[in-house]
Every structure is written in C-alpha cells, then in structure tokens.
Amino acid sequence: MRHHVILGAGPAGVIAAETLRKHAPADRITLVGAEPEAPYSRMAIPYLLMGQIGESGTLLRKSPRHYADWRIDTVRAAAIGVDAQARSVRLDDGSTLPFDTLLIATGSTPADPPIPGIHLPGVAHCWTLADARAIQARAKPGARVLQMGAGFIGCIILEALAARGVQLTVVEMGDRMVPRMMGPAAGAMIRRWVERKGVTVHTGTRVQAIAPASGDTLDVQLSSGQTLNVDLVISATGVKPAIGFLCDSGIQCLLGVLTDEHMQTNVPGVYAAGDCAEAYDKISGKAIVSAIQPNAAEQARIAALNMAGLPGPRAVLHGVTQINVLDTLGLISASFGNWQGVPGGQQVELTDAERWRHLSLQFQDDVLVGCNSVGWTEHIGVMRGLVEDQVPLGRWKDELLRDPTQLVPAYLACAQGQGRWSGPQDGRRRA
C-alpha cells in the first residue's frame, strides 16, 4: 500500500484526493490543510459577504463524513519543510509525514504591500473565512471602506462590498482598473461604470500609510496628498504562490513550482497543481502560473492520475487556460490569451461607449492569439474557442480586421467544420 500526501485542502487538493481514491482504492491518502475549517472554496467568500450563502455554503463537500467515507485522512497543519531525498514532509504541529508520492497544492497567499500600518486592526485581506468574519464585523451599511487594488480579485471583492451597502473607495496604483486583464480603453470603461454605481475610484494612486485615528477608525494617506478617514481597509493587491516552505527541498521553483506536462516536478513522484504550480501554456509557449479554478481542477486531476501509477500512457496536461471572465456590478468583461498582442502581430479595436461595449482582437499571422471584451457577452464562448484551439482563420482574419463583430460566423466557418467561407457576405462553401 502506497501513501499519497497532498499539501493543500483547496479545490485542487480535494479533487486530487478523490481522483486518487477512485483509481488507487487500496492506497492511503492524507490531505493536509492549514486552516481550522473543513475544506472550502475561497471563490465562495464574496457570496458569503453578499449574504447569499452562509459559511456552510462555502464548503467544497457538504457532508461532514465525506472525507471519512472516502477514506481520506485529514490533517489540520501547515507544511514547513519537505525533504525530497528522505521523502517526508515536516508540519508545524511537530509531526512528520512520510510519502511515496506528494502533491503540492498549497495555493497562494495575499501579497502585503510595504505600507506603514498594513498590519493594524481594521486592515484585512479577503482570502480566508477568518478574513470574511472580520469584514462582516466592520462592513456594515454606511461604513466607509477603502479597498487597495482593482485587479480581477479586487473587482470581485468590490462587488461583494457594494452589495453590503458601504461607502466604497477603491485605490489602484495602475493607470486603469484590472490592468493585468484589460487594455486602457476597456479598463477605463469599467471605471466609468462602477463610478456610475456610486463607487469612488482613484487610479494611478498609491496608499502611502495607514494610521490609527479617533475611535476605531483609520486614516489612510494617499499619494495624491489626500487623507481619508475610514472604518475598514481591505488589501486586494495581489497574491503569490505559497511555496516558501520548499526552500532547500531540492524541488525546483521559479515563480511557482515548476512542472512538466504530467504535473511532475524535477523530483520523481513529487507533483504540483493549482495556484502554486507553474505549468506549460500552449498559447504563450512558456510555463506560467495561472491562478484560476478550472486550471487548478484539471491540473489536480492529471497529477492524481499519474500519482496513482495506472498502467498505460501517463496522463498529460494539454495546456493552461488563460481565461478571465468578470462581472463588475453587472458589466461583463472577458480576457483570453495574449490580450496585449504579440510582436509583429495585428490588432483591431471597436468601442461603443454609449452601449458600454468594447472589443479588442489580437492576431499572429491568421490566428487569434488574444482578446478583450466588455459588454459583448455573446462572443465570449467563440473567443475562448478560437484562442485556445489556435484556429487558422485564413481569409476570415481580414474580415475580422474589417469588422471584429463577425466572430461567430468566423468560428462557425473555421472551427466547426462548416467549410472555409470567402466571407460573411458570400454563403458559398469552398472546396
């Protein structure tokens, strides 16, 4: 009987444990999670803050006997070291876990900006259930809340805070909202939208210091020279892979834990998946950390199949999906692939400011390699398909450069096996 140890009890860890149980029914499986609660989804926390679910609604598996029924041992501790040669993990409770195979699925942790006062009471992340409880205690209707960061995660938190009826100010050091997902026109459109919804937004601005003020409030000094008195500060300035415990382990890390197409690291029998893993992206042609749940789930499944040691060819990850679809107070935006374009490529943009619509397409030769959209929800599925599948567009690339709204017919013509058309004005099939 082999012993499979999984570090991290988020979606990747749970999916890997269940996949292993299905394919290695006689083996021992240990799932290690650092938080006191049963495994839950961080992506559900905004819905908890909105009041749409209770804490039980965040749980990844609802039955309190789920892990026992699946014969998955659970350990409440954090890994503090891995000895790859001795094949063991040291935990912060003083224990050591030997393993035959190891999955590193420790996810990511919030990155604290170097700001005086960042650790004061009343400054919170929005990452754990403990954070959510702290926010609920202060973010009452009418409370003055300042949020640092307007990236992808920040905009999800923004939505939850707005639903709580707070007076919200967002400070983003980039020149636009969601700067790592959207170009200037799209980011500016999202800003105008949220401002119309009553949110104050400062872009190109930094928080320089946070200090205690009268009562239980905080004074927040901005780089613009303005000082705001608030009841709560939320830091949403990004995350980083939780891999510090791998120092001196012999497991190779760059931005994340470096893996091959089987999700295996440079150490045989040691795998990684999820937000802490650096996996190959077929669109960019390089290894990237892509911290979105669909990637975590697929990487965990592939890793677990290979950990199980099934006969036949090893399971292969066919690529990382670069997807971001965001609902910001009712305005849907999306970003796929190399949305900033590639050297020597071509691009086209279309903006309809009155209807809150924006579309940006990026090409390399006759392939759509990236895109942004705001408000054009009917195109999201075909944009993803064209970018991920690297579909040759032929003459349709020129048609899209003339009219980027022709994405659906381009997809049908080029990706659905309905023939290569000469253009939307000409319904004839080409031989």
Short mmCIF file of C-alpha atoms in Angstrom, two decimals, residues 109-113 125 235-240:
data_model
loop_
_atom_site.label_atom_id
_atom_site.label_comp_id
_atom_site.label_asym_id
_atom_site.label_seq_id
_atom_site.Cartn_x
_atom_site.Cartn_y
_atom_site.Cartn_z
CA THR A 109 -1.34 33.82 -0.21
CA PRO A 110 -2.10 37.55 -0.28
CA ALA A 111 0.89 39.77 -1.00
CA ASP A 112 1.25 42.55 1.58
CA PRO A 113 2.44 45.86 0.11
CA HIS A 125 -7.48 40.70 3.32
CA SER A 235 -5.92 44.88 0.87
CA ALA A 236 -6.53 43.27 -2.52
CA THR A 237 -3.15 43.98 -4.08
CA GLY A 238 -2.46 40.53 -5.45
CA VAL A 239 -1.35 37.07 -4.38
CA LYS A 240 1.78 34.96 -4.62
#
